[in-house]
Coordinates of N, CA and C in Angstrom, one line a residue:
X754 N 11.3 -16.6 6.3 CA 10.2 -16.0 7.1 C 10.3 -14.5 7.3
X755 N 10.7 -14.4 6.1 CA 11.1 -12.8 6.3 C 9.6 -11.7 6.2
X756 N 8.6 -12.2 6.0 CA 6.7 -11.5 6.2 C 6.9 -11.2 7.9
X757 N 7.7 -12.6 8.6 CA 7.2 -12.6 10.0 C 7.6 -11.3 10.5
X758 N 9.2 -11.0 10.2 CA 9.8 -10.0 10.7 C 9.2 -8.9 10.4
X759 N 8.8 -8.8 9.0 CA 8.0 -7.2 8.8 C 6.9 -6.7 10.1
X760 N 6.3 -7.9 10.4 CA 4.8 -7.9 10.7 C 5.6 -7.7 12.4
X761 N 6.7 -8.3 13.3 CA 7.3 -7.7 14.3 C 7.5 -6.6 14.5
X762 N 8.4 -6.2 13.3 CA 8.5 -4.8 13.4 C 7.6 -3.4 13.1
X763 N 6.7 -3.9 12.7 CA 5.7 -3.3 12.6 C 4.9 -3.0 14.3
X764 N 4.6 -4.3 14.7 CA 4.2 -4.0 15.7 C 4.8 -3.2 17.4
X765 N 7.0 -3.3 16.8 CA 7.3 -3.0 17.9 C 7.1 -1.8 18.0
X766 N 7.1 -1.5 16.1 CA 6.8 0.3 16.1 C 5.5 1.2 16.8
X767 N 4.4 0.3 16.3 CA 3.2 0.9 16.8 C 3.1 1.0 18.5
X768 N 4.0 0.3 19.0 CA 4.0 0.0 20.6 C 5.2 1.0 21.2
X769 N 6.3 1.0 20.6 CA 6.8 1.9 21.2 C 7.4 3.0 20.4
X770 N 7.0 3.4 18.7 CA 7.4 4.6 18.2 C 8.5 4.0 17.1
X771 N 8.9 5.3 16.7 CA 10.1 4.8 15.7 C 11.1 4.6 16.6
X772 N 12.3 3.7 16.3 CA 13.6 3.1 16.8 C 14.6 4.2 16.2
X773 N 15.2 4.9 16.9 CA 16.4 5.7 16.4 C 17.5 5.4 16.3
X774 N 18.1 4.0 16.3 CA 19.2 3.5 16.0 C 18.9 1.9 16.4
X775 N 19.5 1.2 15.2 CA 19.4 -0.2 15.1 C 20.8 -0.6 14.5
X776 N 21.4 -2.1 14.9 CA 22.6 -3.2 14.9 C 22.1 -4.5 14.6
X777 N 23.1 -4.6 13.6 CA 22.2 -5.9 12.8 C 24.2 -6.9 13.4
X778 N 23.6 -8.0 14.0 CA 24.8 -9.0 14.3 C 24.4 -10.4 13.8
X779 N 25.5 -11.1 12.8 CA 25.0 -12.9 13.0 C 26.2 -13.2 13.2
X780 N 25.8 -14.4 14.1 CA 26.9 -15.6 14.4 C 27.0 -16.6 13.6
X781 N 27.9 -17.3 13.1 CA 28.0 -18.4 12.5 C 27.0 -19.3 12.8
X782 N 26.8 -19.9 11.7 CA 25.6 -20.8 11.8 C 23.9 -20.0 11.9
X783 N 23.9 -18.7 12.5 CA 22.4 -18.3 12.6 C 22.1 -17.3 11.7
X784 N 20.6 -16.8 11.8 CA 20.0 -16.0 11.2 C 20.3 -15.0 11.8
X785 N 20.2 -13.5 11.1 CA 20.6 -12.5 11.9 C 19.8 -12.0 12.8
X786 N 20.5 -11.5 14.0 CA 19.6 -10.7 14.3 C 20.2 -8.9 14.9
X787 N 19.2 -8.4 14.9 CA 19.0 -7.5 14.7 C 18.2 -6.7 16.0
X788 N 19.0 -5.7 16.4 CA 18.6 -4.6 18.0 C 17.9 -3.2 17.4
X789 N 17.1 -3.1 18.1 CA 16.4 -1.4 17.8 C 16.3 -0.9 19.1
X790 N 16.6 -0.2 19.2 CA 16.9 1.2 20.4 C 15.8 1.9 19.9
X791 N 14.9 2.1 21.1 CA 13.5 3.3 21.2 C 13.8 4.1 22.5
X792 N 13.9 5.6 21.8 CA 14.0 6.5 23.1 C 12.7 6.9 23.6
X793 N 12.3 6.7 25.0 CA 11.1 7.4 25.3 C 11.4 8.7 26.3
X794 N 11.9 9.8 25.5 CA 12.3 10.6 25.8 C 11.6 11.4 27.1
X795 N 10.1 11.4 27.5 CA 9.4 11.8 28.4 C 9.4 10.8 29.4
X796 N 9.3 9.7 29.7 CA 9.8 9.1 30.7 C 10.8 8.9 31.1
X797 N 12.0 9.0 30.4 CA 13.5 9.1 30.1 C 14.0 7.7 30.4
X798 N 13.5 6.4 29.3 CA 13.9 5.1 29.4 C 14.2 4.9 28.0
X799 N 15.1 4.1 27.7 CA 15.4 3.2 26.6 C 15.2 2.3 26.3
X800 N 14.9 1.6 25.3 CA 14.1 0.1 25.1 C 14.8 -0.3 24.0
X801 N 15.7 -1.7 24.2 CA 15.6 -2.5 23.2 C 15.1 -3.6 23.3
X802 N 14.6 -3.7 21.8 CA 14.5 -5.0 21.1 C 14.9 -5.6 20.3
X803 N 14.8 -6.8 20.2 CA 15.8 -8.2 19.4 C 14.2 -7.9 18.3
X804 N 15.4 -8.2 17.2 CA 14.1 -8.4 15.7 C 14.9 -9.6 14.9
X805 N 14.3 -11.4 14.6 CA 15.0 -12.0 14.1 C 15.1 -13.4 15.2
X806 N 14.6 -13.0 16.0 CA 14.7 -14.6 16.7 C 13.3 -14.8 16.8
X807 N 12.5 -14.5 16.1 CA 10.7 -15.1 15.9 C 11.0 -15.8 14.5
X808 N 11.8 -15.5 13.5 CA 11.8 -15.9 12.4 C 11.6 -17.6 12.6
X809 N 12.2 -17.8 12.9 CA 12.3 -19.8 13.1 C 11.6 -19.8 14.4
X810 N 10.4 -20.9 14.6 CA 10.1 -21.0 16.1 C 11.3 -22.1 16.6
X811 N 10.8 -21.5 18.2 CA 12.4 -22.4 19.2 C 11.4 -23.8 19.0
X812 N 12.5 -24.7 19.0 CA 12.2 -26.3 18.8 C 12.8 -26.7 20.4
X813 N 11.8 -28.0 21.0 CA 12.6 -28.5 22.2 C 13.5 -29.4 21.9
X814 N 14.8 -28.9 22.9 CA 15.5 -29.5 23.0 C 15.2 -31.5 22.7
X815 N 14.6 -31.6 23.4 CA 14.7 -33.0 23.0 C 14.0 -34.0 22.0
X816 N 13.5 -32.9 21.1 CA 13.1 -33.7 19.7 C 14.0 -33.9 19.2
X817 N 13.9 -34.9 18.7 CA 14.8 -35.7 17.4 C 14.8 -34.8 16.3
X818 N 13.7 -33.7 15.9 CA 13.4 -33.4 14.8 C 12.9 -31.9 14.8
X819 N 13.3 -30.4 14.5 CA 12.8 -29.3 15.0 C 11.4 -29.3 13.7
X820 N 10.4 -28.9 14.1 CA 9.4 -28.8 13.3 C 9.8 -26.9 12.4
X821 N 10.0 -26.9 11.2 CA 10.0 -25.8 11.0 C 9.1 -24.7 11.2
X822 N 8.0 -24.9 11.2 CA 6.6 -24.1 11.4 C 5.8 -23.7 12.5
X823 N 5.9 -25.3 13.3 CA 5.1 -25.3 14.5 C 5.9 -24.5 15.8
X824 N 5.9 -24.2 17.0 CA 6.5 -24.1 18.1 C 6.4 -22.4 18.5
X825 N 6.7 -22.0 20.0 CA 6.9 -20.9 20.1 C 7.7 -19.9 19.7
X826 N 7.4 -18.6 19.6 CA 8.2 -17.5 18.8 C 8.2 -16.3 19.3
X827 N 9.5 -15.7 19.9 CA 9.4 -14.7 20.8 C 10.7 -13.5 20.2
X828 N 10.7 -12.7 20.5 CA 11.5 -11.5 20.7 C 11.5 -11.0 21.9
X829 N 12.6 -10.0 22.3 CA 13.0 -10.0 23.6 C 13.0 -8.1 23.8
X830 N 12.8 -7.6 25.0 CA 12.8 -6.5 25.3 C 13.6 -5.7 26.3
X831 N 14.2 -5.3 26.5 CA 14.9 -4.4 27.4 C 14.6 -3.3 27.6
X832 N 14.2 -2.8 29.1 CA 14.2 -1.6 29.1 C 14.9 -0.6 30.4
X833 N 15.7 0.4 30.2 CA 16.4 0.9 30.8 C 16.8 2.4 31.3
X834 N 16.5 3.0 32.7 CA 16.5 4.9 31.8 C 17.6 4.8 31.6
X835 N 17.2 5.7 30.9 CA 18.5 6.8 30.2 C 20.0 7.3 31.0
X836 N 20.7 7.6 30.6 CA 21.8 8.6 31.1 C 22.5 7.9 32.2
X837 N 22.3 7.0 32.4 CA 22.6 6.6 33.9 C 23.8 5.2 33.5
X838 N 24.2 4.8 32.3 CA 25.3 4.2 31.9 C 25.4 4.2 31.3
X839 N 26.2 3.2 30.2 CA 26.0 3.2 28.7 C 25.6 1.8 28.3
X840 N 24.4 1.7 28.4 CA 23.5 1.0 28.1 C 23.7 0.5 26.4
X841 N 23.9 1.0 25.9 CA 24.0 0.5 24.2 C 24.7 -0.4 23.9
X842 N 25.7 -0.3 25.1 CA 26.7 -1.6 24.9 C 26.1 -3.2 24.9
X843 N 24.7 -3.0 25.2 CA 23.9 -4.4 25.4 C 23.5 -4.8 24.2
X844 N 23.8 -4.1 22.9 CA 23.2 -4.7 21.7 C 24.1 -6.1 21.6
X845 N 25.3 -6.3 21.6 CA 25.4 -7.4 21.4 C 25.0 -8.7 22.5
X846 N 25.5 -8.2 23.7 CA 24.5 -9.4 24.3 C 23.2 -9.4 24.4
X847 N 22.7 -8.5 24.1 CA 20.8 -8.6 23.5 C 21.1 -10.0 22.4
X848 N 22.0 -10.0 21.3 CA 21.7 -10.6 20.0 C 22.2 -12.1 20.3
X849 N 23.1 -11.9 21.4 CA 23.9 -13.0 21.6 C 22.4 -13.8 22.5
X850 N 22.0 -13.1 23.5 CA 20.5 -14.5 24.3 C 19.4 -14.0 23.0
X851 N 19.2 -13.5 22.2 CA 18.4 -13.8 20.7 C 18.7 -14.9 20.7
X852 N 20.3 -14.9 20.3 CA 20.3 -16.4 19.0 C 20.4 -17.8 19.6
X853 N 20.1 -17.9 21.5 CA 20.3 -18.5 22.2 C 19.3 -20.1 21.3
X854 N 18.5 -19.7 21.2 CA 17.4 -20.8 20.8 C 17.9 -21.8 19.2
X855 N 19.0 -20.7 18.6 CA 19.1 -21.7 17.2 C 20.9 -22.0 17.7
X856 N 21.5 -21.8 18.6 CA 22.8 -21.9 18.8 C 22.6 -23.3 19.9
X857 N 22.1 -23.3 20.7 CA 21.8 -23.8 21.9 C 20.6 -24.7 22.1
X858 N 19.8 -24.7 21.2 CA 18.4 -25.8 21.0 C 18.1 -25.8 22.2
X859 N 17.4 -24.6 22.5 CA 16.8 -23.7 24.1 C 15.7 -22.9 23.7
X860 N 14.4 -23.9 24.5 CA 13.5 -22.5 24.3 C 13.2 -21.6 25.2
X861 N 13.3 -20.1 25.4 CA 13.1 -19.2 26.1 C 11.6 -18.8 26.2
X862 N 11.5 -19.1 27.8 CA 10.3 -18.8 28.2 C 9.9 -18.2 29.4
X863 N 9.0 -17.7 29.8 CA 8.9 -16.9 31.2 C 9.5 -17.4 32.4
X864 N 10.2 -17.2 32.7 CA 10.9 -17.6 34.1 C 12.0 -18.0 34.2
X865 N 12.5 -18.2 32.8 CA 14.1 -18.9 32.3 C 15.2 -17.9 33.1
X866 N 16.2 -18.5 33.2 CA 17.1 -17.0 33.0 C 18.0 -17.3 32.5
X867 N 18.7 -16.6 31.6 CA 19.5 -16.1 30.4 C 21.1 -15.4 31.1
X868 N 22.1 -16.0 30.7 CA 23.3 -15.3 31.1 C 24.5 -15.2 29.8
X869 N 25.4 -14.3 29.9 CA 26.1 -13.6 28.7 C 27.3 -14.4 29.4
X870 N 27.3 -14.3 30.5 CA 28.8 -14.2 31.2 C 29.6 -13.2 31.1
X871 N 29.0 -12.4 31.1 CA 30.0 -10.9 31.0 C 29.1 -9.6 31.6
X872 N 29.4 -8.6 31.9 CA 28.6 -7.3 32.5 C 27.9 -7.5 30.7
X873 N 26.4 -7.0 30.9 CA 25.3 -6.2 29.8 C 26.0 -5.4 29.4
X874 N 26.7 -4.3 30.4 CA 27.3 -3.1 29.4 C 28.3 -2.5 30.7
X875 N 29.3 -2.0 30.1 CA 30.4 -1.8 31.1 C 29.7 -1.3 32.7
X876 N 30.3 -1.9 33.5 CA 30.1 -1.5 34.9 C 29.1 -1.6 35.1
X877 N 28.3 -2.7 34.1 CA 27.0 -3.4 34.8 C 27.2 -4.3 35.9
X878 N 26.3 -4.5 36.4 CA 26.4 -5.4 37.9 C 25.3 -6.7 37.7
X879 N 25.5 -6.7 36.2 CA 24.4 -8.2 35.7 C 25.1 -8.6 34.3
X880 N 25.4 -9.9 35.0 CA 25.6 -10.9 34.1 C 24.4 -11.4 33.1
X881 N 23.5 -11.6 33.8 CA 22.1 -12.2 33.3 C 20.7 -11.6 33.6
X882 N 19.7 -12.4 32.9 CA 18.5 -11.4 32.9 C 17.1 -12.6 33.5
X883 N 16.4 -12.3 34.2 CA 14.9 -13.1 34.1 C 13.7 -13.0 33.3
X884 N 13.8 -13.9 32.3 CA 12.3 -13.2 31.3 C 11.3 -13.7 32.5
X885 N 10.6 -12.7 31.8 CA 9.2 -12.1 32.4 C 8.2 -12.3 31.2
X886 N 7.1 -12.9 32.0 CA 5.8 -12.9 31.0 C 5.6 -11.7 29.9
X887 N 4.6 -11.9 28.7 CA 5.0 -11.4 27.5 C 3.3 -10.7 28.1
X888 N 2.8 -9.9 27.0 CA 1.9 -8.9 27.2 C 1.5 -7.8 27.4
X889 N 2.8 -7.1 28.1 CA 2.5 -5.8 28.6 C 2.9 -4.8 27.8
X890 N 4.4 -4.6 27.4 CA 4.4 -2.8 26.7 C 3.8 -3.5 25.3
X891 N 4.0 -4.4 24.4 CA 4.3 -4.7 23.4 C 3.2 -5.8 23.4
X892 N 2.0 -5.7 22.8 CA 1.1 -7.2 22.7 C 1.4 -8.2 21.8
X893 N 1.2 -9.2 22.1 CA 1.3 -10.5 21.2 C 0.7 -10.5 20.0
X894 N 1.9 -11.1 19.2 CA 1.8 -11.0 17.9 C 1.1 -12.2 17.2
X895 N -0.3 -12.2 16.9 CA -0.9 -13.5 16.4 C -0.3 -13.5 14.9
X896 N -0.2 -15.1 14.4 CA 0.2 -15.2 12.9 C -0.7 -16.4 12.7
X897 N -0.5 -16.1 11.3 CA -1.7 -17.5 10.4 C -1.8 -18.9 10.7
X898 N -2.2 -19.5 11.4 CA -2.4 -20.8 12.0 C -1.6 -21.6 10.3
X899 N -0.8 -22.5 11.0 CA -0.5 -23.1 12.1 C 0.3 -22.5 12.7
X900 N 0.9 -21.1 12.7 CA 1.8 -20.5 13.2 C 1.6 -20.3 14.8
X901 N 2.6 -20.2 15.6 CA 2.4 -19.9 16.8 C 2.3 -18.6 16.9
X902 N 1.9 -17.8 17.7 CA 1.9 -16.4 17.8 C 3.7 -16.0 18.4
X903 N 4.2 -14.7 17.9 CA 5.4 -14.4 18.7 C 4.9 -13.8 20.0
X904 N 5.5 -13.6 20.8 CA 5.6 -13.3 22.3 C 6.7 -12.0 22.6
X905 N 6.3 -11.2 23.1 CA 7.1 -9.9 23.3 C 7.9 -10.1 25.1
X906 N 9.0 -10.4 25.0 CA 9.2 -11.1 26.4 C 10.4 -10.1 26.8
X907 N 9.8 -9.4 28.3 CA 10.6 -8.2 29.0 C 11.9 -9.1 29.3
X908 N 12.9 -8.6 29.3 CA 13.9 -9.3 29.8 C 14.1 -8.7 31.5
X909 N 14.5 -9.3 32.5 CA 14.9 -8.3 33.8 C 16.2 -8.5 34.3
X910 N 17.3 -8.0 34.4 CA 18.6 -8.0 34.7 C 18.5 -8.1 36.4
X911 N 19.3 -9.3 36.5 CA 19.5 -10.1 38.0 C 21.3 -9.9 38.1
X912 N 21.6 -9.6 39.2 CA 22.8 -9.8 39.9 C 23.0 -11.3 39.8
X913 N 24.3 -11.2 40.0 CA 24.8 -13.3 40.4 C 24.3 -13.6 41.8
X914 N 24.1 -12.2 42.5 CA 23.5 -13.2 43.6 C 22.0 -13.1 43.3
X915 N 21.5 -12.4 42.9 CA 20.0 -12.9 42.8 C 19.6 -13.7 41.9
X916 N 20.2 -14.1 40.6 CA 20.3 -15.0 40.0 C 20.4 -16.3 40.7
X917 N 21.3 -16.6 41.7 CA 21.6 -17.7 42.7 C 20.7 -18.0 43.1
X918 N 20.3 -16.7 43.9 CA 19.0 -17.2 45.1 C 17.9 -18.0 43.9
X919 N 17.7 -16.9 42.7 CA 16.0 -17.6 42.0 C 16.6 -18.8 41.5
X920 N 17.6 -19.2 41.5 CA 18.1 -20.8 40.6 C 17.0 -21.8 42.4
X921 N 17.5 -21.3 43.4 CA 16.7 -22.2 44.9 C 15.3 -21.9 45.0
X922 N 15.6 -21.1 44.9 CA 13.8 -20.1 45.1 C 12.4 -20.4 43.9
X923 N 13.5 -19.8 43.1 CA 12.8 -19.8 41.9 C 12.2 -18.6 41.3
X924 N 11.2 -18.3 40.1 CA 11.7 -17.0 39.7 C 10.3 -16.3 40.4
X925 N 9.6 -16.9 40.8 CA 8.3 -16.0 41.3 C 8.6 -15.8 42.6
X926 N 9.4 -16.0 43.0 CA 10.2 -15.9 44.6 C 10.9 -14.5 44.4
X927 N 11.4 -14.5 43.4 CA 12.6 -13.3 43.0 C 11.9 -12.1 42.7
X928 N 10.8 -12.2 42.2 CA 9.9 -11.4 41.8 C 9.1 -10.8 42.9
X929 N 8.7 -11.5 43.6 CA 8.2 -11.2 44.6 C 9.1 -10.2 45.5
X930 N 10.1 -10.3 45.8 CA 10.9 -10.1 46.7 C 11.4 -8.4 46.0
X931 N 11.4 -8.6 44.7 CA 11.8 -7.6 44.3 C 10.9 -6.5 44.6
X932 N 9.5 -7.1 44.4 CA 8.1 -6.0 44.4 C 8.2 -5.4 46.1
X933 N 8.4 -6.6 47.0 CA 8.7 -6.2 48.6 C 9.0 -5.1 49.0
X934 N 10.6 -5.4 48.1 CA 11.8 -3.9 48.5 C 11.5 -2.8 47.3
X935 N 10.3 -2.7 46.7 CA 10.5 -1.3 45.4 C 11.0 -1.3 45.1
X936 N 11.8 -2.6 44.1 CA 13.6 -2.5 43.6 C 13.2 -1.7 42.1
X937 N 13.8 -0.9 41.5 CA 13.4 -0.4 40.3 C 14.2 -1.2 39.2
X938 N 14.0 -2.0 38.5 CA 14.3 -2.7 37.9 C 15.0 -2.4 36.6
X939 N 14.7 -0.9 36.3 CA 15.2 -0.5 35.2 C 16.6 0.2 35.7
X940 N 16.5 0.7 36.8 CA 18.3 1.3 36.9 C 19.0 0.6 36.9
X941 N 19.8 0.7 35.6 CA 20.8 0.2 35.1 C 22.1 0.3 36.4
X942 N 22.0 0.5 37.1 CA 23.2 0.4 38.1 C 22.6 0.2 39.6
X943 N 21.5 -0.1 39.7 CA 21.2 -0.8 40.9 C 21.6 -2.2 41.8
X944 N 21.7 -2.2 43.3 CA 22.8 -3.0 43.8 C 21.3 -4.3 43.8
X945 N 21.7 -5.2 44.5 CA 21.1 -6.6 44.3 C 19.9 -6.2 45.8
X946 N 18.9 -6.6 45.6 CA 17.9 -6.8 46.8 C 18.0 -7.5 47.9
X947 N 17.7 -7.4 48.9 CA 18.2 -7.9 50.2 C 17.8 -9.7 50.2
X948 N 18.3 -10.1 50.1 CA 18.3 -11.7 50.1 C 18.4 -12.4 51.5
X949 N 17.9 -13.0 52.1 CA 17.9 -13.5 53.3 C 17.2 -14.9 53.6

């Protein structure tokens, strides 16, 4: 399915510019994938994306049988300002919740959340992230029926304890709560939202 990828990356280009540094990682047993770093130098954020986990759609877990063709297909987004840590160190656990769906027979979808078990990138204060609905910087990627469309899905970096709370709460709880307190979601070194 290597057309699919072209036609991803095509689109992450037109959405957020050329990528000035990309990391290609596979794990045993999977397809590779592959991180693009986009500077947007005038807002002063960094954005990655996973290119390589739309190639195969995610199959549910509890089929007997993954349909090659049919099923959802997403890539994943990060975005973070700049200067404020060293952020790059998340290419690998970017690639590592990529390959979550062919390692793991998991499909990622809005409201999931996703955990590395380890800091994103040194003296991070997030183990894990909340996808977020697909649509916004990056539009949906339609493909030739029967294909499912890929899905451009934000990732959002939760503390363990806010992670906690949305496992009770849940993730529209978390979200909420975030929008409450003006939590900025992209600083990379922000402390967790008041939880009560």
């Amino acid at each position: 399915m290597a057309e699919i990828l072209v036609l991803v990356e095509a689109r992450l280009r037109t959405a957020l510019g050329e990528p000035d540094a990309r990391a290609a990682i596979t794990f045993l047993g999977t397809d590779r994938i592959e991180v693009l770093r986009f500077i947007d130098a005038e807002a002063g954020l960094v954005r990655y994306a996973t290119l390589g986990m739309s190639a195969q759609p995610m199959a549910d877990p509890t089929s007997a049988l993954a349909d090659p063709v049919k099923g959802p297909r997403a890539e994943l987004l990060l975005t973070v300002r700049a200067g404020l840590a060293d952020t790059d160190q998340v290419l690998r656990p970017l690639a590592v919740l990529a390959a979550t769906p062919q390692v793991e027979g998991v499909v990622v979808a809005p409201g999931a959340s996703l955990d590395v078990g380890e800091p994103l990138w040194p003296g991070a204060p997030f183990s894990s992230v909340l996808v977020a609905e697909s649509g916004g910087l990056v539009e949906d990627l339609d493909l030739d029926a029967p294909l499912d469309p890929v899905r451009f899905l934000p990732l959002l970096p939760m503390t363990s304890n806010e992670a906690a709370w949305k496992r009770v709460h849940g993730a529209q709880a978390l979200e909420e709560r975030w929008l409450a307190n003006g939590t900025d979601l992209r600083d990379p070194l922000r402390r967790s939202v008041t939880l009560d």
